[in-house]
Tab-separated table of C-alpha atoms in Angstrom:
chain	number	residue	atom	x	y	z
A	1	GLY	CA	-41.129	7.334	-8.995
A	2	SER	CA	-43.029	5.951	-6.064
A	3	SER	CA	-42.991	9.259	-4.153
A	4	SER	CA	-44.896	11.440	-6.607
A	5	VAL	CA	-46.868	11.682	-9.824
A	6	ARG	CA	-45.431	14.293	-12.156
A	7	ALA	CA	-45.809	15.650	-15.650
A	8	ALA	CA	-43.913	18.226	-17.682
A	9	LEU	CA	-43.608	19.440	-21.236
A	10	PHE	CA	-40.340	19.096	-23.134
A	11	ASP	CA	-39.183	20.882	-26.254
A	12	SER	CA	-38.000	19.150	-29.430
A	13	GLU	CA	-34.451	19.015	-28.024
A	14	GLY	CA	-35.601	17.134	-24.906
A	15	ASN	CA	-35.293	20.098	-22.540
A	16	GLU	CA	-37.973	20.592	-19.908
A	17	VAL	CA	-40.074	23.680	-20.628
A	18	SER	CA	-39.751	25.976	-17.621
A	19	GLY	CA	-42.909	26.337	-15.566
A	20	THR	CA	-44.638	23.182	-16.815
A	21	LEU	CA	-43.628	20.695	-14.133
A	22	VAL	CA	-46.569	19.604	-12.012
A	23	ARG	CA	-45.995	17.221	-9.107
A	24	VAL	CA	-48.318	15.647	-6.557
A	25	ARG	CA	-46.662	13.689	-3.774
A	26	VAL	CA	-48.072	10.233	-3.042
A	27	SER	CA	-47.335	7.735	-0.307
A	28	PRO	CA	-47.985	4.021	-0.397
A	29	ASN	CA	-50.114	2.225	2.114
A	30	THR	CA	-48.017	-0.185	4.151
A	31	SER	CA	-48.632	-2.982	6.601
A	32	ALA	CA	-46.504	-4.748	9.201
A	33	ASP	CA	-46.605	-7.996	7.194
A	34	GLY	CA	-44.696	-6.463	4.252
A	35	GLY	CA	-47.549	-4.886	2.323
A	36	MET	CA	-46.923	-1.856	0.107
A	37	TRP	CA	-49.754	-0.724	-2.152
A	38	TYR	CA	-51.642	2.227	-3.600
A	39	ASP	CA	-55.349	2.688	-4.245
A	40	ALA	CA	-55.393	2.169	-8.031
A	41	GLY	CA	-58.435	4.376	-8.688
A	42	GLU	CA	-57.093	7.211	-6.546
A	43	LEU	CA	-53.705	7.009	-8.244
A	44	ALA	CA	-55.326	7.144	-11.696
A	45	GLU	CA	-57.271	10.274	-10.689
A	46	ILE	CA	-54.040	11.925	-9.540
A	47	VAL	CA	-52.396	11.074	-12.880
A	48	PHE	CA	-55.303	12.633	-14.797
A	49	ARG	CA	-55.246	15.744	-12.578
A	50	VAL	CA	-51.475	16.211	-12.956
A	51	ILE	CA	-51.587	15.871	-16.757
A	52	SER	CA	-54.510	18.292	-16.943
A	53	LYS	CA	-52.701	20.888	-14.795
A	54	CYS	CA	-49.547	20.500	-16.883
A	55	LEU	CA	-51.477	21.124	-20.094
A	56	LYS	CA	-53.150	24.187	-18.558
A	57	THR	CA	-49.835	25.920	-17.810
A	58	GLY	CA	-50.283	27.866	-21.032
A	59	HIS	CA	-47.192	26.409	-22.646
A	60	ALA	CA	-49.099	23.582	-24.332
A	61	ARG	CA	-50.299	26.033	-27.000
A	62	GLU	CA	-46.714	27.191	-27.615
A	63	PHE	CA	-45.351	23.672	-28.030
A	64	PRO	CA	-47.539	21.386	-30.133
A	65	ILE	CA	-47.461	17.920	-28.639
A	66	ALA	CA	-45.665	15.578	-31.035
A	67	ALA	CA	-45.161	12.625	-28.689
A	68	VAL	CA	-46.112	11.383	-25.245
A	69	GLY	CA	-43.864	9.337	-22.985
A	70	PHE	CA	-44.445	7.865	-19.580
A	71	SER	CA	-42.787	5.821	-16.900
A	72	THR	CA	-44.448	3.559	-14.375
A	73	PHE	CA	-43.570	1.856	-11.121
A	74	MET	CA	-41.166	-0.989	-11.805
A	75	HIS	CA	-42.570	-4.427	-10.950
A	76	SER	CA	-45.992	-3.085	-9.981
A	77	LEU	CA	-49.097	-5.146	-10.479
A	78	VAL	CA	-52.769	-4.205	-10.668
A	79	GLY	CA	-55.752	-6.223	-11.827
A	80	VAL	CA	-58.611	-4.784	-13.889
A	81	ASP	CA	-61.958	-6.220	-14.911
A	82	HIS	CA	-63.469	-6.449	-18.409
A	83	VAL	CA	-64.120	-2.668	-18.559
A	84	GLY	CA	-60.820	-1.579	-16.997
A	85	THR	CA	-62.032	-0.982	-13.450
A	86	PRO	CA	-59.398	-1.950	-10.870
A	87	THR	CA	-60.099	-5.230	-9.102
A	88	THR	CA	-57.062	-4.943	-6.846
A	89	PRO	CA	-54.939	-2.199	-5.393
A	90	LEU	CA	-51.747	-1.373	-7.259
A	91	TYR	CA	-49.222	-3.637	-5.544
A	92	SER	CA	-45.836	-1.943	-5.449
A	93	TRP	CA	-42.423	-3.474	-6.058
A	94	GLY	CA	-41.846	-3.212	-2.306
A	95	ASP	CA	-44.775	-5.464	-1.358
A	96	THR	CA	-43.099	-8.612	-0.037
A	97	ARG	CA	-46.171	-10.567	1.048
A	98	SER	CA	-45.869	-12.925	-1.919
A	99	ARG	CA	-42.533	-14.186	-0.605
A	100	SER	CA	-44.256	-17.229	0.888
A	101	SER	CA	-45.360	-18.296	-2.592
A	102	SER	CA	-41.745	-18.792	-3.687
A	103	GLU	CA	-41.510	-22.122	-1.895
A	104	LYS	CA	-44.495	-23.478	-3.836
A	105	LEU	CA	-43.101	-22.148	-7.111
A	106	LEU	CA	-39.725	-23.738	-6.384
A	107	GLU	CA	-41.483	-27.114	-6.286
A	108	VAL	CA	-42.070	-26.764	-10.046
A	109	LEU	CA	-39.279	-24.373	-11.113
A	110	ASP	CA	-35.521	-24.562	-10.766
A	111	ARG	CA	-34.167	-21.222	-9.504
A	112	ALA	CA	-30.968	-21.320	-11.627
A	113	GLU	CA	-32.815	-22.474	-14.754
A	114	LEU	CA	-35.426	-19.731	-14.298
A	115	HIS	CA	-32.717	-17.096	-14.079
A	116	ALA	CA	-30.818	-18.492	-17.062
A	117	ARG	CA	-33.983	-18.617	-19.187
A	118	THR	CA	-35.630	-15.323	-18.205
A	119	GLY	CA	-32.944	-13.191	-16.564
A	120	SER	CA	-35.288	-12.851	-13.576
A	121	PHE	CA	-34.480	-13.722	-10.008
A	122	LEU	CA	-37.126	-15.395	-7.881
A	123	HIS	CA	-38.043	-12.426	-5.696
A	124	SER	CA	-41.235	-11.156	-4.068
A	125	SER	CA	-41.596	-8.562	-6.868
A	126	TYR	CA	-41.664	-11.389	-9.464
A	127	TRP	CA	-45.171	-11.420	-10.962
A	128	PRO	CA	-45.744	-15.195	-10.894
A	129	LEU	CA	-45.202	-15.084	-7.121
A	130	LYS	CA	-47.571	-12.147	-6.693
A	131	LEU	CA	-50.194	-13.872	-8.842
A	132	ALA	CA	-49.926	-17.132	-6.886
A	133	TRP	CA	-50.230	-15.194	-3.624
A	134	LEU	CA	-53.193	-13.149	-4.865
A	135	ARG	CA	-55.023	-16.250	-6.072
A	136	LYS	CA	-54.705	-17.616	-2.542
A	137	VAL	CA	-55.502	-14.514	-0.460
A	138	GLN	CA	-57.981	-12.716	-2.754
A	139	PRO	CA	-59.743	-15.394	-4.791
A	140	GLY	CA	-62.739	-13.158	-5.597
A	141	ALA	CA	-60.617	-10.313	-6.934
A	142	PHE	CA	-58.387	-12.781	-8.769
A	143	LYS	CA	-61.382	-14.369	-10.490
A	144	ALA	CA	-62.867	-10.949	-11.411
A	145	THR	CA	-59.599	-9.831	-13.022
A	146	ARG	CA	-59.422	-9.998	-16.805
A	147	LYS	CA	-56.060	-8.277	-17.294
A	148	TRP	CA	-53.032	-7.704	-15.089
């Protein structure tokens, strides 16, 4: 979820192993113009720290790890360069600053056809809107990004 980074071990039946849950609360940065983002590098460090603490609970030796699962922020977007270094913050689903890009996109896309074809609604969390907005407001970071 967007309020914390957490990790836990689960047994082969899918039950959480008592005493293995590690959680670090996080809060997004926000701005009056609708911004909602996290520092991507800082968030990655927290993820690494939480996983490490979870594995050091002592239970990791009792339960051999057979699989790893994870969940991420829905509709988040972060750019990385050719070596994987973040070029942008991690923009959260709640960042609405790309809303202004929808009018430009609607000049070339039909809202109903887009929904029928993709199942997506034209909303500020829609990646094409975020990408159009980022290209406009952060051209240097956009150009430096190799993967989103």
